[in-house]
mmCIF file of C-alpha atoms and ligand atoms in Angstrom:
data_model
loop_
_atom_site.group_PDB
_atom_site.id
_atom_site.type_symbol
_atom_site.label_atom_id
_atom_site.label_comp_id
_atom_site.label_asym_id
_atom_site.label_seq_id
_atom_site.Cartn_x
_atom_site.Cartn_y
_atom_site.Cartn_z
ATOM 1 C CA MET U 1 84.134 87.410 119.394
ATOM 2 C CA LYS U 2 83.779 88.865 122.860
ATOM 3 C CA ASP U 3 81.146 91.358 123.846
ATOM 4 C CA ILE U 4 82.423 94.496 125.580
ATOM 5 C CA ALA U 5 79.690 94.304 128.206
ATOM 6 C CA MET U 6 80.827 90.781 129.118
ATOM 7 C CA THR U 7 84.447 91.800 129.593
ATOM 8 C CA SER U 8 83.951 95.204 131.202
ATOM 9 C CA ASP U 9 86.060 94.083 134.165
ATOM 10 C CA LYS U 10 88.902 94.913 131.790
ATOM 11 C CA LYS U 11 89.933 98.529 132.325
ATOM 12 C CA ILE U 12 91.335 98.962 128.824
ATOM 13 C CA LEU U 13 88.009 97.938 127.266
ATOM 14 C CA ARG U 14 86.151 100.327 129.569
ATOM 15 C CA ALA U 15 88.364 103.250 128.534
ATOM 16 C CA LEU U 16 87.982 102.275 124.875
ATOM 17 C CA ALA U 17 84.202 102.253 125.332
ATOM 18 C CA GLY U 18 84.491 105.906 126.403
ATOM 19 C CA GLU U 19 84.523 105.588 130.178
ATOM 20 C CA THR U 20 86.536 108.098 132.220
ATOM 21 C CA LEU U 21 88.256 105.979 134.879
ATOM 22 C CA PRO U 22 89.612 107.320 138.194
ATOM 23 C CA THR U 23 93.046 105.871 137.305
ATOM 24 C CA PRO U 24 93.962 105.363 133.647
ATOM 25 C CA PRO U 25 94.858 101.797 132.605
ATOM 26 C CA ILE U 26 98.463 101.362 131.419
ATOM 27 C CA TRP U 27 100.479 99.525 128.841
ATOM 28 C CA MET U 28 103.647 100.451 126.986
ATOM 29 C CA MET U 29 104.660 100.298 123.322
ATOM 30 C CA ARG U 30 107.496 97.721 122.890
ATOM 31 C CA GLN U 31 106.852 96.539 126.462
ATOM 32 C CA ALA U 32 108.296 93.180 125.414
ATOM 33 C CA GLY U 33 111.743 94.306 124.325
ATOM 34 C CA ARG U 34 115.474 94.475 124.742
ATOM 35 C CA TYR U 35 115.389 96.561 127.962
ATOM 36 C CA LEU U 36 114.230 93.335 129.718
ATOM 37 C CA PRO U 37 116.884 90.662 130.481
ATOM 38 C CA GLU U 38 114.224 87.923 130.221
ATOM 39 C CA TYR U 39 113.354 89.108 126.670
ATOM 40 C CA LYS U 40 117.010 88.964 125.628
ATOM 41 C CA ALA U 41 117.274 85.427 127.013
ATOM 42 C CA THR U 42 114.209 84.175 125.094
ATOM 43 C CA ARG U 43 115.315 85.967 121.918
ATOM 44 C CA ALA U 44 118.698 84.218 122.189
ATOM 45 C CA GLN U 45 116.877 80.907 122.616
ATOM 46 C CA ALA U 46 114.834 81.617 119.451
ATOM 47 C CA GLY U 47 117.996 82.477 117.496
ATOM 48 C CA ASP U 48 116.977 85.770 115.920
ATOM 49 C CA PHE U 49 114.130 88.277 115.933
ATOM 50 C CA LEU U 50 112.118 86.806 113.042
ATOM 51 C CA SER U 51 112.452 83.269 114.401
ATOM 52 C CA LEU U 52 111.048 84.627 117.661
ATOM 53 C CA CYS U 53 108.084 86.247 115.828
ATOM 54 C CA TYR U 54 107.236 82.961 114.071
ATOM 55 C CA ASN U 55 107.622 80.718 117.144
ATOM 56 C CA PRO U 56 104.183 80.791 118.841
ATOM 57 C CA GLU U 57 105.361 79.382 122.189
ATOM 58 C CA LEU U 58 108.293 81.789 122.517
ATOM 59 C CA ALA U 59 106.413 84.788 121.071
ATOM 60 C CA ALA U 60 103.664 84.176 123.644
ATOM 61 C CA GLU U 61 106.325 83.847 126.345
ATOM 62 C CA VAL U 62 107.897 87.275 125.578
ATOM 63 C CA THR U 63 104.422 88.840 125.357
ATOM 64 C CA LEU U 64 103.680 87.552 128.858
ATOM 65 C CA GLN U 65 107.005 88.619 130.413
ATOM 66 C CA PRO U 66 106.110 92.304 130.973
ATOM 67 C CA ILE U 67 102.645 91.271 132.222
ATOM 68 C CA ARG U 68 104.219 89.047 134.883
ATOM 69 C CA ARG U 69 106.832 91.624 135.851
ATOM 70 C CA TYR U 70 104.618 94.728 135.937
ATOM 71 C CA GLY U 71 100.939 93.747 135.708
ATOM 72 C CA PHE U 72 100.187 95.985 132.720
ATOM 73 C CA ASP U 73 96.488 96.284 131.841
ATOM 74 C CA ALA U 74 97.128 95.150 128.263
ATOM 75 C CA ALA U 75 99.400 92.707 126.494
ATOM 76 C CA ILE U 76 100.354 93.427 122.889
ATOM 77 C CA LEU U 77 100.921 90.476 120.606
ATOM 78 C CA PHE U 78 104.628 90.008 119.907
ATOM 79 C CA ALA U 79 105.154 90.270 116.151
ATOM 80 C CA ASP U 80 106.201 93.000 113.689
ATOM 81 C CA ILE U 81 104.506 95.253 111.147
ATOM 82 C CA LEU U 82 106.887 93.973 108.452
ATOM 83 C CA LEU U 83 105.531 90.410 108.556
ATOM 84 C CA VAL U 84 102.741 91.515 106.191
ATOM 85 C CA PRO U 85 105.164 92.525 103.389
ATOM 86 C CA GLN U 86 106.971 89.233 103.956
ATOM 87 C CA ALA U 87 103.663 87.331 103.693
ATOM 88 C CA LEU U 88 102.975 89.214 100.450
ATOM 89 C CA GLY U 89 106.231 87.854 99.066
ATOM 90 C CA ALA U 90 108.889 90.442 99.920
ATOM 91 C CA ASP U 91 112.223 89.213 101.258
ATOM 92 C CA LEU U 92 112.736 90.453 104.824
ATOM 93 C CA TRP U 93 115.755 90.349 107.093
ATOM 94 C CA PHE U 94 117.088 92.338 110.044
ATOM 95 C CA VAL U 95 120.620 93.735 110.170
ATOM 96 C CA THR U 96 121.807 93.812 113.793
ATOM 97 C CA GLY U 97 122.274 97.373 115.000
ATOM 98 C CA GLU U 98 120.728 98.820 111.839
ATOM 99 C CA GLY U 99 117.172 97.562 111.408
ATOM 100 C CA PRO U 100 114.990 95.923 108.767
ATOM 101 C CA ARG U 101 115.870 95.310 105.106
ATOM 102 C CA LEU U 102 113.354 94.267 102.402
ATOM 103 C CA SER U 103 113.369 93.577 98.691
ATOM 104 C CA THR U 104 111.704 96.620 97.085
ATOM 105 C CA ILE U 105 108.437 97.123 95.184
ATOM 106 C CA THR U 106 108.581 100.129 92.851
ATOM 107 C CA THR U 107 107.318 98.861 89.472
ATOM 108 C CA ALA U 108 104.044 97.503 88.063
ATOM 109 C CA ASP U 109 105.720 94.111 87.469
ATOM 110 C CA GLU U 110 106.945 93.857 91.060
ATOM 111 C CA LEU U 111 103.492 94.828 92.310
ATOM 112 C CA ALA U 112 101.865 92.195 90.106
ATOM 113 C CA ALA U 113 104.285 89.560 91.378
ATOM 114 C CA LEU U 114 103.079 89.907 94.987
ATOM 115 C CA LYS U 115 101.237 86.883 96.346
ATOM 116 C CA PRO U 116 97.437 86.722 96.219
ATOM 117 C CA LEU U 117 95.548 87.656 99.365
ATOM 118 C CA ASP U 118 94.526 84.204 100.491
ATOM 119 C CA ALA U 119 98.170 83.058 100.359
ATOM 120 C CA ILE U 120 99.338 85.452 103.088
ATOM 121 C CA HIS U 121 98.023 83.219 105.873
ATOM 122 C CA ASP U 122 100.477 80.450 104.894
ATOM 123 C CA THR U 123 103.159 82.733 106.327
ATOM 124 C CA LEU U 124 101.084 84.369 109.050
ATOM 125 C CA ASN U 125 99.464 81.281 110.627
ATOM 126 C CA PRO U 126 102.023 81.089 113.479
ATOM 127 C CA ILE U 127 100.966 84.608 114.512
ATOM 128 C CA TYR U 128 97.356 83.456 114.960
ATOM 129 C CA GLU U 129 98.687 80.537 117.019
ATOM 130 C CA THR U 130 100.484 83.018 119.288
ATOM 131 C CA VAL U 131 97.211 84.937 119.737
ATOM 132 C CA LYS U 132 95.394 81.719 120.664
ATOM 133 C CA ILE U 133 97.983 80.809 123.293
ATOM 134 C CA LEU U 134 97.831 84.307 124.769
ATOM 135 C CA SER U 135 94.073 84.340 124.761
ATOM 136 C CA ALA U 136 94.124 81.217 126.936
ATOM 137 C CA GLU U 137 97.003 82.229 129.214
ATOM 138 C CA LEU U 138 96.526 85.914 129.993
ATOM 139 C CA PRO U 139 95.094 86.921 133.380
ATOM 140 C CA ALA U 140 91.351 87.688 133.285
ATOM 141 C CA GLU U 141 91.904 91.440 133.773
ATOM 142 C CA THR U 142 94.462 91.816 130.955
ATOM 143 C CA THR U 143 93.320 92.898 127.487
ATOM 144 C CA LEU U 144 94.966 91.321 124.432
ATOM 145 C CA ILE U 145 95.864 93.816 121.686
ATOM 146 C CA GLY U 146 96.602 92.660 118.143
ATOM 147 C CA PHE U 147 98.163 95.028 115.612
ATOM 148 C CA ALA U 148 99.363 95.791 112.118
ATOM 149 C CA GLY U 149 101.180 98.639 110.416
ATOM 150 C CA SER U 150 99.120 101.172 108.492
ATOM 151 C CA PRO U 151 99.263 100.936 104.690
ATOM 152 C CA TRP U 152 101.328 104.136 104.335
ATOM 153 C CA THR U 153 103.930 103.115 106.920
ATOM 154 C CA VAL U 154 104.230 99.569 105.573
ATOM 155 C CA ALA U 155 104.495 100.974 102.025
ATOM 156 C CA THR U 156 107.382 103.261 103.056
ATOM 157 C CA TYR U 157 109.413 100.163 104.014
ATOM 158 C CA MET U 158 108.334 98.145 100.957
ATOM 159 C CA ILE U 159 109.299 100.952 98.582
ATOM 160 C CA ALA U 160 112.606 101.967 100.199
ATOM 161 C CA GLY U 161 113.626 98.484 101.352
ATOM 162 C CA GLN U 162 114.532 99.905 104.764
ATOM 163 C CA GLY U 163 113.659 102.616 107.272
ATOM 164 C CA THR U 164 114.241 106.145 105.978
ATOM 165 C CA PRO U 165 114.452 109.459 107.863
ATOM 166 C CA ASP U 166 112.080 111.326 105.538
ATOM 167 C CA GLN U 167 110.305 108.506 103.649
ATOM 168 C CA GLY U 168 111.774 110.047 100.476
ATOM 169 C CA PRO U 169 111.510 106.981 98.203
ATOM 170 C CA ALA U 170 107.805 106.511 99.059
ATOM 171 C CA HIS U 171 107.075 110.190 98.365
ATOM 172 C CA LEU U 172 108.938 109.913 95.066
ATOM 173 C CA LEU U 173 106.921 106.883 93.913
ATOM 174 C CA LYS U 174 103.679 108.589 95.013
ATOM 175 C CA ASP U 175 104.512 111.642 92.928
ATOM 176 C CA GLU U 176 106.060 109.872 89.895
ATOM 177 C CA ASN U 177 104.011 106.688 89.523
ATOM 178 C CA ARG U 178 100.662 107.123 91.219
ATOM 179 C CA PRO U 179 99.086 103.935 89.786
ATOM 180 C CA VAL U 180 101.792 101.675 91.248
ATOM 181 C CA PHE U 181 101.786 103.587 94.520
ATOM 182 C CA ASP U 182 97.973 103.423 94.819
ATOM 183 C CA GLY U 183 98.040 99.748 93.831
ATOM 184 C CA LEU U 184 100.535 98.989 96.585
ATOM 185 C CA ILE U 185 98.502 100.914 99.194
ATOM 186 C CA ASN U 186 95.411 98.925 98.137
ATOM 187 C CA ARG U 187 97.181 95.572 98.365
ATOM 188 C CA ILE U 188 98.485 96.356 101.843
ATOM 189 C CA THR U 189 95.044 97.625 102.901
ATOM 190 C CA GLU U 190 93.332 94.395 101.798
ATOM 191 C CA ALA U 191 96.005 92.195 103.367
ATOM 192 C CA THR U 192 95.760 94.140 106.621
ATOM 193 C CA ILE U 193 91.986 93.710 106.842
ATOM 194 C CA SER U 194 92.386 89.961 106.387
ATOM 195 C CA TYR U 195 95.341 89.734 108.812
ATOM 196 C CA LEU U 196 93.620 91.692 111.589
ATOM 197 C CA SER U 197 90.368 89.828 111.082
ATOM 198 C CA MET U 198 92.261 86.554 111.620
ATOM 199 C CA GLN U 199 93.915 87.977 114.769
ATOM 200 C CA ILE U 200 90.452 88.886 116.111
ATOM 201 C CA GLN U 201 89.089 85.429 115.284
ATOM 202 C CA ALA U 202 92.043 83.935 117.175
ATOM 203 C CA GLY U 203 91.277 86.023 120.276
ATOM 204 C CA ALA U 204 92.604 89.592 119.921
ATOM 205 C CA GLU U 205 90.180 91.843 121.812
ATOM 206 C CA VAL U 206 91.448 95.161 120.417
ATOM 207 C CA VAL U 207 93.526 95.973 117.353
ATOM 208 C CA LYS U 208 95.952 98.827 116.833
ATOM 209 C CA LEU U 209 97.129 100.383 113.568
ATOM 210 C CA PHE U 210 100.647 101.833 113.702
ATOM 211 C CA ASP U 211 101.087 104.702 111.245
ATOM 212 C CA SER U 212 104.580 105.503 112.455
ATOM 213 C CA TRP U 213 105.402 107.749 109.491
ATOM 214 C CA ALA U 214 102.079 109.666 109.235
ATOM 215 C CA GLY U 215 104.008 112.803 110.226
ATOM 216 C CA SER U 216 105.613 113.100 106.795
ATOM 217 C CA LEU U 217 102.207 113.450 105.105
ATOM 218 C CA GLN U 218 100.485 116.829 104.860
ATOM 219 C CA GLY U 219 97.120 118.069 103.658
ATOM 220 C CA ASP U 220 95.533 115.914 100.934
ATOM 221 C CA ASP U 221 98.335 113.344 101.210
ATOM 222 C CA PHE U 222 97.620 112.943 104.936
ATOM 223 C CA LEU U 223 93.925 112.498 104.177
ATOM 224 C CA ASN U 224 94.375 110.144 101.209
ATOM 225 C CA TYR U 225 97.241 108.007 102.469
ATOM 226 C CA SER U 226 97.155 108.078 106.284
ATOM 227 C CA ILE U 227 93.486 108.595 107.177
ATOM 228 C CA LYS U 228 91.624 106.926 104.289
ATOM 229 C CA PRO U 229 93.382 103.548 104.205
ATOM 230 C CA MET U 230 93.028 103.296 108.003
ATOM 231 C CA GLN U 231 89.364 104.267 107.691
ATOM 232 C CA ARG U 232 88.874 101.529 105.075
ATOM 233 C CA ILE U 233 90.420 98.970 107.404
ATOM 234 C CA VAL U 234 88.345 100.112 110.381
ATOM 235 C CA THR U 235 85.104 100.108 108.380
ATOM 236 C CA ALA U 236 85.745 96.568 107.117
ATOM 237 C CA LEU U 237 86.714 95.270 110.573
ATOM 238 C CA LYS U 238 83.683 96.875 112.239
ATOM 239 C CA GLU U 239 81.458 95.104 109.716
ATOM 240 C CA LEU U 240 83.133 91.741 110.303
ATOM 241 C CA HIS U 241 83.621 92.128 114.060
ATOM 242 C CA PRO U 242 81.205 94.668 115.519
ATOM 243 C CA GLY U 243 82.222 95.789 119.002
ATOM 244 C CA VAL U 244 85.965 95.124 118.651
ATOM 245 C CA PRO U 245 87.678 98.458 119.389
ATOM 246 C CA VAL U 246 90.389 99.921 117.174
ATOM 247 C CA ILE U 247 93.264 102.181 118.246
ATOM 248 C CA ALA U 248 94.844 104.312 115.502
ATOM 249 C CA PHE U 249 98.323 105.833 115.859
ATOM 250 C CA PRO U 250 99.034 108.477 113.226
ATOM 251 C CA ARG U 251 102.392 109.292 114.818
ATOM 252 C CA GLY U 252 103.721 112.798 114.331
ATOM 253 C CA ALA U 253 100.398 114.149 113.032
ATOM 254 C CA GLY U 254 100.691 117.357 115.105
ATOM 255 C CA GLU U 255 97.686 119.614 114.515
ATOM 256 C CA GLN U 256 96.363 117.043 112.055
ATOM 257 C CA TYR U 257 95.409 114.920 115.100
ATOM 258 C CA ILE U 258 92.293 117.095 115.359
ATOM 259 C CA GLY U 259 89.262 115.172 114.106
ATOM 260 C CA THR U 260 91.099 111.862 113.560
ATOM 261 C CA HIS U 261 88.736 109.741 115.725
ATOM 262 C CA ALA U 262 85.800 110.565 113.474
ATOM 263 C CA ALA U 263 87.760 110.570 110.201
ATOM 264 C CA ILE U 264 89.217 107.088 110.830
ATOM 265 C CA GLY U 265 86.279 105.695 112.816
ATOM 266 C CA ALA U 266 88.727 104.737 115.580
ATOM 267 C CA ASP U 267 87.666 104.186 119.194
ATOM 268 C CA CYS U 268 90.976 105.586 120.391
ATOM 269 C CA VAL U 269 93.705 107.759 118.939
ATOM 270 C CA ALA U 270 97.253 107.279 120.235
ATOM 271 C CA VAL U 271 99.301 110.464 120.469
ATOM 272 C CA ASP U 272 103.091 110.797 120.347
ATOM 273 C CA ASP U 273 105.111 113.124 122.573
ATOM 274 C CA GLY U 274 105.249 115.905 119.964
ATOM 275 C CA VAL U 275 101.922 117.237 121.221
ATOM 276 C CA ASP U 276 101.259 118.550 124.727
ATOM 277 C CA ALA U 277 98.810 116.599 126.906
ATOM 278 C CA ALA U 278 96.823 119.751 127.769
ATOM 279 C CA TRP U 279 96.425 120.491 124.032
ATOM 280 C CA VAL U 280 95.407 116.861 123.453
ATOM 281 C CA ALA U 281 92.724 117.147 126.155
ATOM 282 C CA GLU U 282 91.273 120.212 124.479
ATOM 283 C CA HIS U 283 91.552 119.217 120.811
ATOM 284 C CA VAL U 284 91.718 115.419 120.506
ATOM 285 C CA GLN U 285 90.186 113.800 123.606
ATOM 286 C CA THR U 286 86.912 115.583 122.786
ATOM 287 C CA GLY U 287 86.623 113.013 119.961
ATOM 288 C CA GLY U 288 87.049 109.938 122.190
ATOM 289 C CA CYS U 289 89.608 107.929 124.141
ATOM 290 C CA VAL U 290 93.250 108.943 123.784
ATOM 291 C CA GLN U 291 96.387 106.959 124.497
ATOM 292 C CA GLY U 292 99.807 108.387 125.364
ATOM 293 C CA ASN U 293 102.077 110.274 125.622
ATOM 294 C CA LEU U 294 105.071 110.229 127.987
ATOM 295 C CA LYS U 295 108.461 110.722 126.290
ATOM 296 C CA SER U 296 110.155 107.335 126.230
ATOM 297 C CA SER U 297 113.487 108.933 127.276
ATOM 298 C CA HIS U 298 112.048 109.201 130.818
ATOM 299 C CA MET U 299 112.344 105.409 130.960
ATOM 300 C CA VAL U 300 116.110 105.918 130.599
ATOM 301 C CA THR U 301 116.559 108.929 132.879
ATOM 302 C CA GLY U 302 113.908 108.301 135.587
ATOM 303 C CA GLY U 303 113.877 110.400 138.760
ATOM 304 C CA ASP U 304 111.769 113.439 139.617
ATOM 305 C CA ALA U 305 111.281 114.435 135.981
ATOM 306 C CA LEU U 306 109.663 111.071 135.216
ATOM 307 C CA VAL U 307 107.330 111.423 138.200
ATOM 308 C CA SER U 308 106.295 115.020 137.504
ATOM 309 C CA GLU U 309 105.788 114.482 133.759
ATOM 310 C CA THR U 310 103.761 111.325 134.384
ATOM 311 C CA ARG U 311 101.547 113.180 136.891
ATOM 312 C CA ARG U 312 101.128 116.118 134.522
ATOM 313 C CA ILE U 313 99.901 113.848 131.699
ATOM 314 C CA VAL U 314 97.558 111.892 133.979
ATOM 315 C CA ASP U 315 96.091 115.170 135.326
ATOM 316 C CA ALA U 316 95.769 116.833 131.925
ATOM 317 C CA LEU U 317 93.838 113.881 130.497
ATOM 318 C CA SER U 318 91.814 113.030 133.633
ATOM 319 C CA GLY U 319 88.645 114.673 132.303
ATOM 320 C CA GLY U 320 87.991 112.008 129.651
ATOM 321 C CA PRO U 321 88.818 108.467 128.563
ATOM 322 C CA HIS U 322 92.591 107.898 128.684
ATOM 323 C CA ILE U 323 94.955 104.939 128.406
ATOM 324 C CA PHE U 324 98.389 105.793 129.777
ATOM 325 C CA ASN U 325 101.269 104.924 127.431
ATOM 326 C CA LEU U 326 104.520 106.306 126.088
ATOM 327 C CA GLY U 327 104.662 108.552 123.023
ATOM 328 C CA HIS U 328 106.667 105.867 121.178
ATOM 329 C CA GLY U 329 108.288 102.522 121.962
ATOM 330 C CA ILE U 330 110.524 102.016 125.003
ATOM 331 C CA THR U 331 114.200 101.896 123.989
ATOM 332 C CA PRO U 332 116.739 99.135 124.723
ATOM 333 C CA ASP U 333 118.730 101.418 127.071
ATOM 334 C CA ALA U 334 115.728 101.946 129.398
ATOM 335 C CA ASN U 335 116.022 100.957 133.063
ATOM 336 C CA PRO U 336 113.349 98.420 134.086
ATOM 337 C CA GLU U 337 113.098 100.143 137.493
ATOM 338 C CA ASN U 338 111.930 103.354 135.838
ATOM 339 C CA VAL U 339 109.025 101.465 134.278
ATOM 340 C CA GLN U 340 107.940 100.414 137.779
ATOM 341 C CA LEU U 341 108.265 104.024 138.976
ATOM 342 C CA MET U 342 106.060 105.200 136.088
ATOM 343 C CA ILE U 343 103.402 102.582 136.903
ATOM 344 C CA ASP U 344 103.496 103.405 140.649
ATOM 345 C CA THR U 345 103.112 107.089 139.795
ATOM 346 C CA VAL U 346 100.105 106.538 137.500
ATOM 347 C CA ARG U 347 98.443 104.243 140.050
ATOM 348 C CA GLY U 348 99.139 106.667 142.901
ATOM 349 C CA ASN U 349 101.581 104.384 144.746
ATOM 350 C CA ALA U 350 104.762 106.410 144.244
HETATM 351 O O1 LIG I 401 105.021 96.791 121.116
HETATM 352 C C1 LIG I 401 105.325 95.581 121.247
HETATM 353 O O2 LIG I 401 105.961 95.153 122.234
HETATM 354 C C2 LIG I 401 104.782 94.586 120.250
HETATM 355 C C3 LIG I 401 105.679 94.118 119.241
HETATM 356 C C4 LIG I 401 106.121 95.106 118.178
HETATM 357 C C5 LIG I 401 107.426 95.095 117.609
HETATM 358 N N1 LIG I 401 107.450 95.966 116.570
HETATM 359 C C6 LIG I 401 108.518 94.241 118.067
HETATM 360 C C7 LIG I 401 109.899 94.578 117.651
HETATM 361 C C8 LIG I 401 105.408 96.090 117.504
HETATM 362 C C9 LIG I 401 103.985 96.590 117.756
HETATM 363 C C10 LIG I 401 106.246 96.603 116.476
HETATM 364 C C11 LIG I 401 105.807 97.618 115.516
HETATM 365 C C12 LIG I 401 106.763 98.134 114.535
HETATM 366 N N2 LIG I 401 107.769 97.486 113.899
HETATM 367 C C13 LIG I 401 106.701 99.442 114.014
HETATM 368 C C14 LIG I 401 105.670 100.476 114.369
HETATM 369 C C15 LIG I 401 105.925 101.116 115.685
HETATM 370 C C16 LIG I 401 107.134 102.010 115.708
HETATM 371 O O3 LIG I 401 108.088 101.643 116.420
HETATM 372 O O4 LIG I 401 107.115 103.048 115.052
HETATM 373 C C17 LIG I 401 107.744 99.571 113.093
HETATM 374 C C18 LIG I 401 108.107 100.817 112.310
HETATM 375 C C19 LIG I 401 108.406 98.319 113.019
HETATM 376 C C20 LIG I 401 109.532 97.931 112.126
HETATM 377 C C21 LIG I 401 110.726 97.585 112.918
HETATM 378 N N3 LIG I 401 110.838 96.434 113.666
HETATM 379 C C22 LIG I 401 111.919 98.309 113.035
HETATM 380 C C23 LIG I 401 112.200 99.640 112.373
HETATM 381 C C24 LIG I 401 112.760 97.567 113.868
HETATM 382 C C25 LIG I 401 114.194 97.860 114.190
HETATM 383 C C26 LIG I 401 114.338 98.923 115.229
HETATM 384 C C27 LIG I 401 114.784 98.334 116.520
HETATM 385 O O5 LIG I 401 114.222 98.732 117.560
HETATM 386 O O6 LIG I 401 115.700 97.498 116.498
HETATM 387 C C28 LIG I 401 112.051 96.430 114.299
HETATM 388 C C29 LIG I 401 112.532 95.372 115.201
HETATM 389 C C30 LIG I 401 111.688 95.070 116.396
HETATM 390 N N4 LIG I 401 110.332 94.946 116.397
HETATM 391 C C31 LIG I 401 112.173 94.782 117.706
HETATM 392 C C32 LIG I 401 111.057 94.465 118.497
HETATM 393 C C33 LIG I 401 111.045 94.037 119.939
HETATM 394 C C34 LIG I 401 113.619 94.734 118.116
HETATM 395 C C35 LIG I 401 114.161 93.467 117.539
HETATM 396 C C36 LIG I 401 115.172 92.780 118.387
HETATM 397 O O7 LIG I 401 114.817 92.112 119.384
HETATM 398 O O8 LIG I 401 116.358 92.871 118.022
#
């Protein structure tokens, strides 16, 4: 485990430790992705997306591609949040042009049939190998971020067997069979602690929890199923790996973003583009470092709007710790030149 003080030449770690930097460090969600021709070439070499995730050499290669091209301040491990359900025993496949498909877990018997915790690493070992390669190969100034999905978001896929616009099947199970739903959330929570702990042991310097569907939870449900499982994970990781920062991303939380640093115990809260940067400065950044929140469509459209929006976000969040990022992942139709324009704008070179 690395000590923050020893690696404080890394801008991302400084921001995560609460420092307000003159220029925010930058990385981008899905920075290794289909908008890059070199990613598409390596993915073709791997065969398909899952083969790429489980091939340590090639997964490390696609992780490094955006670092070489743009010099981002952080690299994010190339993998997927749905590898944890697969490691727990769910079938997983990707339908081209549509997205992920999984065998579903909605009954007590299906829950009981999931693999025991210590068996998940049989599947996930290649991911730790990828982390080790990256840890050795990344430039000294680049921070390595590991990640996992949050229990709620992973559960929405395991229950529905696919992505859903409103997470209806997960809400239905929560309301109709609370013991199975709670049991599934607990299993994912425990697996995630173990998975992230192994990523940290392999060399991840920061971990991020993606709660992509937090926005469909309100009130007590938001507290019990977005915040609390993430808080359990953070508490366990901080005990095992003191000093390793955690970024939490309760996407779509809106006003519920207020107080999330403290409630989760996260060093940084990532914000989507549904909240205004000036509001974030006033209501969320007061709790600690924030990450975000440029609309990813600017990476498609570019031009003056990209420049002025980027500047507005940088200015609005300049009074506290900030990591510049998009509000969600970059899309396959993005223009790689617009990414360079965004970086030049943040760094004052545009
Ligand atoms: O950010 C990164 O570059 C790191 C790698 C990463 C991927 N997925 C690679 C990926 C990360 C952090 C994720 C997280 C992830 N995966 C989330 C949470 C973040 C979010 O986007 O809300 C979710 C919900 C998933 C599940 C998932 N994986 C979906 C719904 C899809 C299909 C949608 C799509 O874009 O095609 C994926 C596939 C996926 N994961 C791709 C990549 C680069 C595209 C696969 C391909 O190359 O065809």
